[in-house]
Amino acid sequence: MVQPSRGDIASIDPAAIMRIKNLQLRAKTVVEGFFDGLHRSPMHGSSVEFSEYRPYTIGDDLRGLDWKRFARSDRLYIKKFEDETNRNCYLVVDQSRSMGYGSIEYSKIEYARTLAATFAYFLSLQRDCVGVLTFDEAIGEFIPARRRVGHLHQMLVALSRPLSGKGTDIESPLKQIANLVGRRGLVIMISDLLTPTETLRTNLAYLRSRGHEVVILRTLDPAEIDFQLESPSMVLDMETGREIYLDPEVAAAQYQEQFAEHRKQLQIVCSSLGVSLHEIVTREPLHDSLFHLLNSQQRRSRGAARAGMLARSARSGGTS
């Protein structure tokens, strides 16, 4: 299966999206632009199906082929089963004070809640059951995954609430999702991940042990990637409220070293647990996040198809 590249879709300036006050309208604008780009792509016709079918992959059970659809499109599609079409998806959104930082026209939390709203809108169109959990140093809002009239609005209201907490406790939301969601599903966490990596490792491992697929969108401001401080300054820690004196030359070197090491450890943790980690800078087009999700799903589908093919091959070899 071939998928259009991000270059095939015209970018919408995220600053223009943020000027839209209504969160649902923001999400709709991003998703419709994404779909419109797919339709205009030179690879149109070979992209992902978003409803009751998925493209045939070598090793799939031929009994699932839809021959009527093949006659219409000259392409092979597999009918999805109920557990494929109606999965539980949870959006876990960091609303700690550090997410309120922004060196550009909007903050990380504005970008993050717009990402979450975009996913909620997109997944609802796919007929998935979507839920939301927000957190800071404690659990904020928890809305169970459902698919019914008014549910999207309820999630967007929860995502729109102003920041109130200070610190970040990433342990509580991951444990709550793992304990409350019995059926295997998809967990999408949106956070700056300013947390110890060992805490993250322990709780991601628990979540993965329950069979959940996990995608993390690490949301960062441009100034957090390229640290700039022109003169000695007093800076405010947004989570503790403590003022800190920083010398630009010393601080920049220490920051870049520690940031690079923390980023490396995050990648190691996620890679070892089979968690998809994507770093999103708040200047990037919002539809990029949809590509990250679809690419993750494609890799998972290909892996499952290969595993199924190997299993069938092993069974055939054992009976020959």
PDB file of C-alpha atoms in Angstrom:
ATOM      1  CA  MET A   1       0.000   0.000   0.000  1.00  0.00           C
ATOM      2  CA  VAL A   2       1.377   3.409  -0.978  1.00  0.00           C
ATOM      3  CA  GLN A   3       0.582   6.505   1.003  1.00  0.00           C
ATOM      4  CA  PRO A   4       1.038  10.129  -0.081  1.00  0.00           C
ATOM      5  CA  SER A   5       3.928  11.974   1.465  1.00  0.00           C
ATOM      6  CA  ARG A   6       3.449  15.077   3.572  1.00  0.00           C
ATOM      7  CA  GLY A   7       4.744  17.116   0.633  1.00  0.00           C
ATOM      8  CA  ASP A   8       1.655  16.147  -1.372  1.00  0.00           C
ATOM      9  CA  ILE A   9      -0.590  18.194   0.916  1.00  0.00           C
ATOM     10  CA  ALA A  10      -0.540  21.971   1.067  1.00  0.00           C
ATOM     11  CA  SER A  11       0.365  23.161   4.563  1.00  0.00           C
ATOM     12  CA  ILE A  12      -1.975  25.350   6.566  1.00  0.00           C
ATOM     13  CA  ASP A  13      -0.112  27.827   8.759  1.00  0.00           C
ATOM     14  CA  PRO A  14      -0.766  26.758  12.375  1.00  0.00           C
ATOM     15  CA  ALA A  15      -0.864  30.432  13.415  1.00  0.00           C
ATOM     16  CA  ALA A  16      -3.853  30.895  11.095  1.00  0.00           C
ATOM     17  CA  ILE A  17      -5.549  27.845  12.627  1.00  0.00           C
ATOM     18  CA  MET A  18      -4.991  29.196  16.153  1.00  0.00           C
ATOM     19  CA  ARG A  19      -6.770  32.420  15.241  1.00  0.00           C
ATOM     20  CA  ILE A  20      -9.974  30.391  14.858  1.00  0.00           C
ATOM     21  CA  LYS A  21     -11.633  30.678  18.269  1.00  0.00           C
ATOM     22  CA  ASN A  22     -13.905  27.636  18.009  1.00  0.00           C
ATOM     23  CA  LEU A  23     -11.950  24.433  18.767  1.00  0.00           C
ATOM     24  CA  GLN A  24     -14.236  22.185  16.717  1.00  0.00           C
ATOM     25  CA  LEU A  25     -13.907  24.478  13.710  1.00  0.00           C
ATOM     26  CA  ARG A  26     -10.111  24.350  14.086  1.00  0.00           C
ATOM     27  CA  ALA A  27     -10.186  20.547  14.060  1.00  0.00           C
ATOM     28  CA  LYS A  28     -12.583  20.417  11.129  1.00  0.00           C
ATOM     29  CA  THR A  29     -10.383  22.796   9.121  1.00  0.00           C
ATOM     30  CA  VAL A  30      -7.276  20.654   9.684  1.00  0.00           C
ATOM     31  CA  VAL A  31      -9.008  17.338   8.916  1.00  0.00           C
ATOM     32  CA  GLU A  32     -10.821  18.612   5.829  1.00  0.00           C
ATOM     33  CA  GLY A  33      -7.567  20.100   4.533  1.00  0.00           C
ATOM     34  CA  PHE A  34      -5.904  16.739   5.125  1.00  0.00           C
ATOM     35  CA  PHE A  35      -8.599  14.816   3.242  1.00  0.00           C
ATOM     36  CA  ASP A  36      -8.661  17.373   0.445  1.00  0.00           C
ATOM     37  CA  GLY A  37      -4.907  16.976   0.068  1.00  0.00           C
ATOM     38  CA  LEU A  38      -5.247  13.208  -0.186  1.00  0.00           C
ATOM     39  CA  HIS A  39      -7.861  13.561  -2.925  1.00  0.00           C
ATOM     40  CA  ARG A  40      -5.664  15.993  -4.863  1.00  0.00           C
ATOM     41  CA  SER A  41      -2.548  13.880  -4.362  1.00  0.00           C
ATOM     42  CA  PRO A  42      -0.966  12.332  -7.483  1.00  0.00           C
ATOM     43  CA  MET A  43      -1.230   9.029  -5.607  1.00  0.00           C
ATOM     44  CA  HIS A  44      -5.000   9.390  -5.234  1.00  0.00           C
ATOM     45  CA  GLY A  45      -6.685   6.028  -5.106  1.00  0.00           C
ATOM     46  CA  SER A  46      -3.862   4.231  -3.333  1.00  0.00           C
ATOM     47  CA  SER A  47      -4.181   5.938   0.040  1.00  0.00           C
ATOM     48  CA  VAL A  48      -5.694   4.728   3.254  1.00  0.00           C
ATOM     49  CA  GLU A  49      -9.369   3.786   3.438  1.00  0.00           C
ATOM     50  CA  PHE A  50     -11.124   5.377   6.384  1.00  0.00           C
ATOM     51  CA  SER A  51     -14.332   3.364   6.730  1.00  0.00           C
ATOM     52  CA  GLU A  52     -15.227  -0.334   6.698  1.00  0.00           C
ATOM     53  CA  TYR A  53     -12.398  -1.585   4.474  1.00  0.00           C
ATOM     54  CA  ARG A  54      -8.630  -1.761   4.348  1.00  0.00           C
ATOM     55  CA  PRO A  55      -6.358  -2.574   1.407  1.00  0.00           C
ATOM     56  CA  TYR A  56      -5.481  -6.242   0.928  1.00  0.00           C
ATOM     57  CA  THR A  57      -2.020  -7.273   2.149  1.00  0.00           C
ATOM     58  CA  ILE A  58      -0.243 -10.486   1.142  1.00  0.00           C
ATOM     59  CA  GLY A  59      -1.061 -13.092   3.775  1.00  0.00           C
ATOM     60  CA  ASP A  60      -4.597 -11.850   4.498  1.00  0.00           C
ATOM     61  CA  ASP A  61      -7.403 -14.410   4.517  1.00  0.00           C
ATOM     62  CA  LEU A  62      -8.883 -14.389   1.007  1.00  0.00           C
ATOM     63  CA  ARG A  63     -12.330 -15.092   2.450  1.00  0.00           C
ATOM     64  CA  GLY A  64     -12.410 -11.471   3.616  1.00  0.00           C
ATOM     65  CA  LEU A  65     -12.042 -10.005   0.115  1.00  0.00           C
ATOM     66  CA  ASP A  66     -14.862  -7.806  -1.125  1.00  0.00           C
ATOM     67  CA  TRP A  67     -15.257  -8.883  -4.776  1.00  0.00           C
ATOM     68  CA  LYS A  68     -17.983  -6.321  -5.534  1.00  0.00           C
ATOM     69  CA  ARG A  69     -15.666  -3.516  -4.465  1.00  0.00           C
ATOM     70  CA  PHE A  70     -12.912  -5.110  -6.570  1.00  0.00           C
ATOM     71  CA  ALA A  71     -15.217  -5.027  -9.610  1.00  0.00           C
ATOM     72  CA  ARG A  72     -15.877  -1.314  -9.074  1.00  0.00           C
ATOM     73  CA  SER A  73     -12.348  -0.148  -8.245  1.00  0.00           C
ATOM     74  CA  ASP A  74     -10.046  -2.863  -9.655  1.00  0.00           C
ATOM     75  CA  ARG A  75      -8.360  -2.930  -6.246  1.00  0.00           C
ATOM     76  CA  LEU A  76      -8.415  -5.587  -3.557  1.00  0.00           C
ATOM     77  CA  TYR A  77      -9.936  -4.645  -0.187  1.00  0.00           C
ATOM     78  CA  ILE A  78     -10.555  -6.656   2.956  1.00  0.00           C
ATOM     79  CA  LYS A  79     -13.745  -6.132   4.934  1.00  0.00           C
ATOM     80  CA  LYS A  80     -12.925  -5.070   8.459  1.00  0.00           C
ATOM     81  CA  PHE A  81     -14.298  -7.041  11.368  1.00  0.00           C
ATOM     82  CA  GLU A  82     -16.173  -5.320  14.193  1.00  0.00           C
ATOM     83  CA  ASP A  83     -13.155  -5.309  16.521  1.00  0.00           C
ATOM     84  CA  GLU A  84     -11.122  -3.527  13.832  1.00  0.00           C
ATOM     85  CA  THR A  85     -13.680  -0.848  13.006  1.00  0.00           C
ATOM     86  CA  ASN A  86     -14.840   0.032  16.503  1.00  0.00           C
ATOM     87  CA  ARG A  87     -11.789   0.304  18.708  1.00  0.00           C
ATOM     88  CA  ASN A  88     -11.389   2.393  21.827  1.00  0.00           C
ATOM     89  CA  CYS A  89      -9.072   5.386  21.412  1.00  0.00           C
ATOM     90  CA  TYR A  90      -7.974   7.587  24.296  1.00  0.00           C
ATOM     91  CA  LEU A  91      -6.414  11.040  24.014  1.00  0.00           C
ATOM     92  CA  VAL A  92      -4.216  11.691  27.065  1.00  0.00           C
ATOM     93  CA  VAL A  93      -3.410  15.406  27.185  1.00  0.00           C
ATOM     94  CA  ASP A  94      -0.862  17.119  29.435  1.00  0.00           C
ATOM     95  CA  GLN A  95      -2.312  20.324  30.915  1.00  0.00           C
ATOM     96  CA  SER A  96       0.490  21.125  33.356  1.00  0.00           C
ATOM     97  CA  ARG A  97       1.813  24.669  33.659  1.00  0.00           C
ATOM     98  CA  SER A  98       4.871  23.922  31.517  1.00  0.00           C
ATOM     99  CA  MET A  99       2.464  23.399  28.596  1.00  0.00           C
ATOM    100  CA  GLY A 100       1.451  27.052  28.974  1.00  0.00           C
ATOM    101  CA  TYR A 101       4.823  28.205  27.667  1.00  0.00           C
ATOM    102  CA  GLY A 102       5.036  29.822  24.247  1.00  0.00           C
ATOM    103  CA  SER A 103       7.721  31.902  22.577  1.00  0.00           C
ATOM    104  CA  ILE A 104       5.545  32.478  19.490  1.00  0.00           C
ATOM    105  CA  GLU A 105       1.965  33.695  18.985  1.00  0.00           C
ATOM    106  CA  TYR A 106       0.469  30.730  20.842  1.00  0.00           C
ATOM    107  CA  SER A 107       1.451  28.339  23.612  1.00  0.00           C
ATOM    108  CA  LYS A 108       2.166  24.616  23.654  1.00  0.00           C
ATOM    109  CA  ILE A 109      -1.206  23.929  25.286  1.00  0.00           C
ATOM    110  CA  GLU A 110      -3.082  25.760  22.523  1.00  0.00           C
ATOM    111  CA  TYR A 111      -1.267  23.643  19.960  1.00  0.00           C
ATOM    112  CA  ALA A 112      -1.723  20.449  22.016  1.00  0.00           C
ATOM    113  CA  ARG A 113      -5.467  20.892  22.561  1.00  0.00           C
ATOM    114  CA  THR A 114      -5.873  21.642  18.856  1.00  0.00           C
ATOM    115  CA  LEU A 115      -3.986  18.421  18.066  1.00  0.00           C
ATOM    116  CA  ALA A 116      -6.231  16.509  20.464  1.00  0.00           C
ATOM    117  CA  ALA A 117      -9.375  18.062  18.973  1.00  0.00           C
ATOM    118  CA  THR A 118      -8.130  17.155  15.488  1.00  0.00           C
ATOM    119  CA  PHE A 119      -7.616  13.526  16.497  1.00  0.00           C
ATOM    120  CA  ALA A 120     -11.004  13.404  18.233  1.00  0.00           C
ATOM    121  CA  TYR A 121     -12.706  14.717  15.099  1.00  0.00           C
ATOM    122  CA  PHE A 122     -10.705  12.464  12.774  1.00  0.00           C
ATOM    123  CA  LEU A 123     -11.194   9.274  14.817  1.00  0.00           C
ATOM    124  CA  SER A 124     -14.907  10.011  15.195  1.00  0.00           C
ATOM    125  CA  LEU A 125     -15.171  10.130  11.404  1.00  0.00           C
ATOM    126  CA  GLN A 126     -13.598   6.664  11.368  1.00  0.00           C
ATOM    127  CA  ARG A 127     -16.381   5.490  13.709  1.00  0.00           C
ATOM    128  CA  ASP A 128     -13.912   4.776  16.491  1.00  0.00           C
ATOM    129  CA  CYS A 129     -14.952   5.243  20.104  1.00  0.00           C
ATOM    130  CA  VAL A 130     -12.908   8.158  21.481  1.00  0.00           C
ATOM    131  CA  GLY A 131     -12.259   9.259  25.052  1.00  0.00           C
ATOM    132  CA  VAL A 132     -10.205  11.999  26.720  1.00  0.00           C
ATOM    133  CA  LEU A 133      -8.108  12.170  29.856  1.00  0.00           C
ATOM    134  CA  THR A 134      -6.392  15.410  30.906  1.00  0.00           C
ATOM    135  CA  PHE A 135      -3.783  15.677  33.652  1.00  0.00           C
ATOM    136  CA  ASP A 136      -1.264  17.883  35.413  1.00  0.00           C
ATOM    137  CA  GLU A 137      -0.075  16.805  38.877  1.00  0.00           C
ATOM    138  CA  ALA A 138      -3.413  15.014  39.181  1.00  0.00           C
ATOM    139  CA  ILE A 139      -6.104  13.633  36.896  1.00  0.00           C
ATOM    140  CA  GLY A 140      -8.252  16.435  35.478  1.00  0.00           C
ATOM    141  CA  GLU A 141     -11.065  15.379  33.160  1.00  0.00           C
ATOM    142  CA  PHE A 142     -11.842  11.775  32.284  1.00  0.00           C
ATOM    143  CA  ILE A 143     -14.395  11.084  29.562  1.00  0.00           C
ATOM    144  CA  PRO A 144     -14.818   7.388  28.660  1.00  0.00           C
ATOM    145  CA  ALA A 145     -14.522   6.352  25.022  1.00  0.00           C
ATOM    146  CA  ARG A 146     -17.922   6.468  23.330  1.00  0.00           C
ATOM    147  CA  ARG A 147     -19.493   7.155  19.970  1.00  0.00           C
ATOM    148  CA  ARG A 148     -22.780   9.000  20.301  1.00  0.00           C
ATOM    149  CA  VAL A 149     -24.423  12.334  19.556  1.00  0.00           C
ATOM    150  CA  GLY A 150     -22.895  15.161  21.570  1.00  0.00           C
ATOM    151  CA  HIS A 151     -19.833  13.166  22.650  1.00  0.00           C
ATOM    152  CA  LEU A 152     -17.378  15.125  20.507  1.00  0.00           C
ATOM    153  CA  HIS A 153     -18.671  18.401  21.953  1.00  0.00           C
ATOM    154  CA  GLN A 154     -18.221  17.055  25.484  1.00  0.00           C
ATOM    155  CA  MET A 155     -14.583  16.158  24.769  1.00  0.00           C
ATOM    156  CA  LEU A 156     -13.858  19.553  23.231  1.00  0.00           C
ATOM    157  CA  VAL A 157     -15.281  21.317  26.286  1.00  0.00           C
ATOM    158  CA  ALA A 158     -12.938  19.275  28.505  1.00  0.00           C
ATOM    159  CA  LEU A 159      -9.963  20.100  26.291  1.00  0.00           C
ATOM    160  CA  SER A 160     -10.783  23.830  26.373  1.00  0.00           C
ATOM    161  CA  ARG A 161     -10.596  24.232  30.144  1.00  0.00           C
ATOM    162  CA  PRO A 162      -7.855  26.676  31.298  1.00  0.00           C
ATOM    163  CA  LEU A 163      -4.680  25.406  32.945  1.00  0.00           C
ATOM    164  CA  SER A 164      -5.010  25.150  36.701  1.00  0.00           C
ATOM    165  CA  GLY A 165      -2.368  22.727  37.976  1.00  0.00           C
ATOM    166  CA  LYS A 166       1.363  23.252  38.261  1.00  0.00           C
ATOM    167  CA  GLY A 167       3.481  20.099  38.167  1.00  0.00           C
ATOM    168  CA  THR A 168       3.365  17.023  35.957  1.00  0.00           C
ATOM    169  CA  ASP A 169       2.539  13.532  37.232  1.00  0.00           C
ATOM    170  CA  ILE A 170       2.597  11.285  34.188  1.00  0.00           C
ATOM    171  CA  GLU A 171       2.191   8.154  36.306  1.00  0.00           C
ATOM    172  CA  SER A 172      -1.444   8.687  37.339  1.00  0.00           C
ATOM    173  CA  PRO A 173      -3.023   9.086  33.877  1.00  0.00           C
ATOM    174  CA  LEU A 174      -1.206   6.111  32.359  1.00  0.00           C
ATOM    175  CA  LYS A 175      -2.171   3.885  35.290  1.00  0.00           C
ATOM    176  CA  GLN A 176      -5.781   5.049  35.146  1.00  0.00           C
ATOM    177  CA  ILE A 177      -6.071   4.352  31.419  1.00  0.00           C
ATOM    178  CA  ALA A 178      -4.504   0.903  31.831  1.00  0.00           C
ATOM    179  CA  ASN A 179      -6.829   0.019  34.716  1.00  0.00           C
ATOM    180  CA  LEU A 180     -10.067   1.432  33.320  1.00  0.00           C
ATOM    181  CA  VAL A 181      -9.804   0.334  29.695  1.00  0.00           C
ATOM    182  CA  GLY A 182     -10.327  -3.414  29.558  1.00  0.00           C
ATOM    183  CA  ARG A 183     -10.472  -3.811  25.806  1.00  0.00           C
ATOM    184  CA  ARG A 184      -7.258  -3.302  23.859  1.00  0.00           C
ATOM    185  CA  GLY A 185      -7.145   0.090  22.217  1.00  0.00           C
ATOM    186  CA  LEU A 186      -5.098   3.033  21.033  1.00  0.00           C
ATOM    187  CA  VAL A 187      -3.673   5.574  23.479  1.00  0.00           C
ATOM    188  CA  ILE A 188      -2.410   8.877  22.054  1.00  0.00           C
ATOM    189  CA  MET A 189      -0.513  10.959  24.586  1.00  0.00           C
ATOM    190  CA  ILE A 190       0.218  14.631  23.886  1.00  0.00           C
ATOM    191  CA  SER A 191       2.784  16.094  26.267  1.00  0.00           C
ATOM    192  CA  ASP A 192       6.111  17.923  26.435  1.00  0.00           C
ATOM    193  CA  LEU A 193       7.371  14.888  28.444  1.00  0.00           C
ATOM    194  CA  LEU A 194       9.181  17.006  31.002  1.00  0.00           C
ATOM    195  CA  THR A 195       9.294  14.035  33.334  1.00  0.00           C
ATOM    196  CA  PRO A 196      11.902  11.496  34.510  1.00  0.00           C
ATOM    197  CA  THR A 197      12.357   8.797  31.875  1.00  0.00           C
ATOM    198  CA  GLU A 198      12.285   5.928  34.395  1.00  0.00           C
ATOM    199  CA  THR A 199       8.807   6.962  35.570  1.00  0.00           C
ATOM    200  CA  LEU A 200       7.707   7.018  31.953  1.00  0.00           C
ATOM    201  CA  ARG A 201       9.298   3.620  31.241  1.00  0.00           C
ATOM    202  CA  THR A 202       7.544   1.878  34.138  1.00  0.00           C
ATOM    203  CA  ASN A 203       4.098   3.173  33.258  1.00  0.00           C
ATOM    204  CA  LEU A 204       4.391   2.750  29.508  1.00  0.00           C
ATOM    205  CA  ALA A 205       5.508  -0.833  30.102  1.00  0.00           C
ATOM    206  CA  TYR A 206       2.399  -1.446  32.216  1.00  0.00           C
ATOM    207  CA  LEU A 207       0.172   0.066  29.547  1.00  0.00           C
ATOM    208  CA  ARG A 208       1.788  -2.015  26.799  1.00  0.00           C
ATOM    209  CA  SER A 209       1.509  -5.170  28.928  1.00  0.00           C
ATOM    210  CA  ARG A 210      -2.278  -4.699  28.826  1.00  0.00           C
ATOM    211  CA  GLY A 211      -2.147  -4.873  25.036  1.00  0.00           C
ATOM    212  CA  HIS A 212      -2.669  -1.188  24.235  1.00  0.00           C
ATOM    213  CA  GLU A 213      -1.000   0.496  21.277  1.00  0.00           C
ATOM    214  CA  VAL A 214       0.638   3.779  22.318  1.00  0.00           C
ATOM    215  CA  VAL A 215       1.528   6.814  20.221  1.00  0.00           C
ATOM    216  CA  ILE A 216       3.243   9.796  21.878  1.00  0.00           C
ATOM    217  CA  LEU A 217       3.355  13.259  20.341  1.00  0.00           C
ATOM    218  CA  ARG A 218       6.005  15.175  22.230  1.00  0.00           C
ATOM    219  CA  THR A 219       4.952  18.802  21.808  1.00  0.00           C
ATOM    220  CA  LEU A 220       7.720  21.402  22.103  1.00  0.00           C
ATOM    221  CA  ASP A 221       8.081  25.134  21.556  1.00  0.00           C
ATOM    222  CA  PRO A 222      10.771  26.256  19.057  1.00  0.00           C
ATOM    223  CA  ALA A 223      12.699  27.976  21.880  1.00  0.00           C
ATOM    224  CA  GLU A 224      12.955  24.629  23.711  1.00  0.00           C
ATOM    225  CA  ILE A 225      14.728  23.132  20.708  1.00  0.00           C
ATOM    226  CA  ASP A 226      17.013  26.104  20.039  1.00  0.00           C
ATOM    227  CA  PHE A 227      17.732  27.670  23.416  1.00  0.00           C
ATOM    228  CA  GLN A 228      18.435  31.398  23.171  1.00  0.00           C
ATOM    229  CA  LEU A 229      19.157  33.799  26.039  1.00  0.00           C
ATOM    230  CA  GLU A 230      20.755  37.101  25.046  1.00  0.00           C
ATOM    231  CA  SER A 231      21.749  38.427  28.476  1.00  0.00           C
ATOM    232  CA  PRO A 232      21.890  37.328  32.138  1.00  0.00           C
ATOM    233  CA  SER A 233      18.298  37.038  33.319  1.00  0.00           C
ATOM    234  CA  MET A 234      15.993  35.889  36.081  1.00  0.00           C
ATOM    235  CA  VAL A 235      13.657  33.249  34.663  1.00  0.00           C
ATOM    236  CA  LEU A 236      10.518  31.762  36.185  1.00  0.00           C
ATOM    237  CA  ASP A 237       9.996  28.011  36.523  1.00  0.00           C
ATOM    238  CA  MET A 238       6.377  27.696  35.332  1.00  0.00           C
ATOM    239  CA  GLU A 239       5.667  24.566  37.379  1.00  0.00           C
ATOM    240  CA  THR A 240       7.296  25.469  40.723  1.00  0.00           C
ATOM    241  CA  GLY A 241       6.989  29.262  40.554  1.00  0.00           C
ATOM    242  CA  ARG A 242      10.665  29.556  41.547  1.00  0.00           C
ATOM    243  CA  GLU A 243      12.840  32.298  40.029  1.00  0.00           C
ATOM    244  CA  ILE A 244      16.263  31.203  38.762  1.00  0.00           C
ATOM    245  CA  TYR A 245      19.227  33.331  37.697  1.00  0.00           C
ATOM    246  CA  LEU A 246      20.735  32.207  34.380  1.00  0.00           C
ATOM    247  CA  ASP A 247      23.960  33.212  32.706  1.00  0.00           C
ATOM    248  CA  PRO A 248      23.389  32.777  28.942  1.00  0.00           C
ATOM    249  CA  GLU A 249      26.712  31.147  28.044  1.00  0.00           C
ATOM    250  CA  VAL A 250      26.729  28.615  30.875  1.00  0.00           C
ATOM    251  CA  ALA A 251      22.981  27.964  30.742  1.00  0.00           C
ATOM    252  CA  ALA A 252      22.850  27.362  26.981  1.00  0.00           C
ATOM    253  CA  ALA A 253      25.592  24.743  27.038  1.00  0.00           C
ATOM    254  CA  GLN A 254      24.145  22.922  30.050  1.00  0.00           C
ATOM    255  CA  TYR A 255      20.626  23.063  28.656  1.00  0.00           C
ATOM    256  CA  GLN A 256      21.564  21.689  25.238  1.00  0.00           C
ATOM    257  CA  GLU A 257      23.540  18.831  26.802  1.00  0.00           C
ATOM    258  CA  GLN A 258      20.769  17.855  29.217  1.00  0.00           C
ATOM    259  CA  PHE A 259      18.036  18.281  26.603  1.00  0.00           C
ATOM    260  CA  ALA A 260      19.904  16.044  24.129  1.00  0.00           C
ATOM    261  CA  GLU A 261      20.460  13.353  26.764  1.00  0.00           C
ATOM    262  CA  HIS A 262      16.822  13.427  27.891  1.00  0.00           C
ATOM    263  CA  ARG A 263      15.654  13.196  24.255  1.00  0.00           C
ATOM    264  CA  LYS A 264      17.978  10.222  23.681  1.00  0.00           C
ATOM    265  CA  GLN A 265      16.662   8.409  26.761  1.00  0.00           C
ATOM    266  CA  LEU A 266      13.057   9.010  25.717  1.00  0.00           C
ATOM    267  CA  GLN A 267      13.782   7.462  22.338  1.00  0.00           C
ATOM    268  CA  ILE A 268      15.448   4.446  23.951  1.00  0.00           C
ATOM    269  CA  VAL A 269      12.515   3.904  26.332  1.00  0.00           C
ATOM    270  CA  CYS A 270       9.874   4.156  23.609  1.00  0.00           C
ATOM    271  CA  SER A 271      11.786   2.038  21.109  1.00  0.00           C
ATOM    272  CA  SER A 272      12.331  -0.737  23.662  1.00  0.00           C
ATOM    273  CA  LEU A 273       8.602  -0.865  24.448  1.00  0.00           C
ATOM    274  CA  GLY A 274       7.264  -0.603  20.895  1.00  0.00           C
ATOM    275  CA  VAL A 275       5.826   2.867  21.513  1.00  0.00           C
ATOM    276  CA  SER A 276       5.666   5.317  18.586  1.00  0.00           C
ATOM    277  CA  LEU A 277       7.327   8.598  19.648  1.00  0.00           C
ATOM    278  CA  HIS A 278       7.095  11.692  17.450  1.00  0.00           C
ATOM    279  CA  GLU A 279       8.542  15.093  18.310  1.00  0.00           C
ATOM    280  CA  ILE A 280       6.239  17.909  17.202  1.00  0.00           C
ATOM    281  CA  VAL A 281       7.404  21.531  17.208  1.00  0.00           C
ATOM    282  CA  THR A 282       4.535  23.993  17.530  1.00  0.00           C
ATOM    283  CA  ARG A 283       5.458  25.739  14.272  1.00  0.00           C
ATOM    284  CA  GLU A 284       4.827  22.524  12.291  1.00  0.00           C
ATOM    285  CA  PRO A 285       1.604  22.084  10.281  1.00  0.00           C
ATOM    286  CA  LEU A 286      -1.041  20.337  12.364  1.00  0.00           C
ATOM    287  CA  HIS A 287      -1.861  17.784   9.694  1.00  0.00           C
ATOM    288  CA  ASP A 288       1.639  16.300  10.161  1.00  0.00           C
ATOM    289  CA  SER A 289       0.309  14.629  13.298  1.00  0.00           C
ATOM    290  CA  LEU A 290      -2.260  12.729  11.219  1.00  0.00           C
ATOM    291  CA  PHE A 291       0.538  11.380   9.047  1.00  0.00           C
ATOM    292  CA  HIS A 292       2.367  10.199  12.159  1.00  0.00           C
ATOM    293  CA  LEU A 293      -0.739   8.328  13.283  1.00  0.00           C
ATOM    294  CA  LEU A 294      -1.417   6.757   9.893  1.00  0.00           C
ATOM    295  CA  ASN A 295       2.214   5.753   9.444  1.00  0.00           C
ATOM    296  CA  SER A 296       2.153   4.092  12.869  1.00  0.00           C
ATOM    297  CA  GLN A 297      -1.033   2.240  11.938  1.00  0.00           C
ATOM    298  CA  GLN A 298       0.443   1.103   8.632  1.00  0.00           C
ATOM    299  CA  ARG A 299       3.570  -0.270  10.304  1.00  0.00           C
ATOM    300  CA  ARG A 300       1.422  -2.106  12.835  1.00  0.00           C
ATOM    301  CA  SER A 301      -0.823  -3.533  10.102  1.00  0.00           C
ATOM    302  CA  ARG A 302       2.146  -4.689   8.041  1.00  0.00           C
ATOM    303  CA  GLY A 303       3.689  -6.309  11.108  1.00  0.00           C
ATOM    304  CA  ALA A 304       0.431  -8.085  11.942  1.00  0.00           C
ATOM    305  CA  ALA A 305       0.084  -9.235   8.334  1.00  0.00           C
ATOM    306  CA  ARG A 306       3.627 -10.619   8.294  1.00  0.00           C
ATOM    307  CA  ALA A 307       3.042 -12.369  11.608  1.00  0.00           C
ATOM    308  CA  GLY A 308      -0.177 -13.907  10.280  1.00  0.00           C
ATOM    309  CA  MET A 309       1.549 -15.035   7.089  1.00  0.00           C
ATOM    310  CA  LEU A 310       4.379 -16.652   9.052  1.00  0.00           C
ATOM    311  CA  ALA A 311       1.912 -18.371  11.360  1.00  0.00           C
ATOM    312  CA  ARG A 312      -0.047 -19.777   8.415  1.00  0.00           C
ATOM    313  CA  SER A 313       3.194 -20.866   6.753  1.00  0.00           C
ATOM    314  CA  ALA A 314       4.297 -22.634   9.927  1.00  0.00           C
ATOM    315  CA  ARG A 315       0.951 -24.419  10.192  1.00  0.00           C
ATOM    316  CA  SER A 316       1.159 -25.502   6.559  1.00  0.00           C
ATOM    317  CA  GLY A 317       4.693 -26.773   7.047  1.00  0.00           C
ATOM    318  CA  GLY A 318       3.663 -28.733  10.088  1.00  0.00           C
ATOM    319  CA  THR A 319       0.895 -30.580   8.275  1.00  0.00           C
ATOM    320  CA  SER A 320       2.748 -31.338   5.050  1.00  0.00           C
TER     321      SER A 320
END
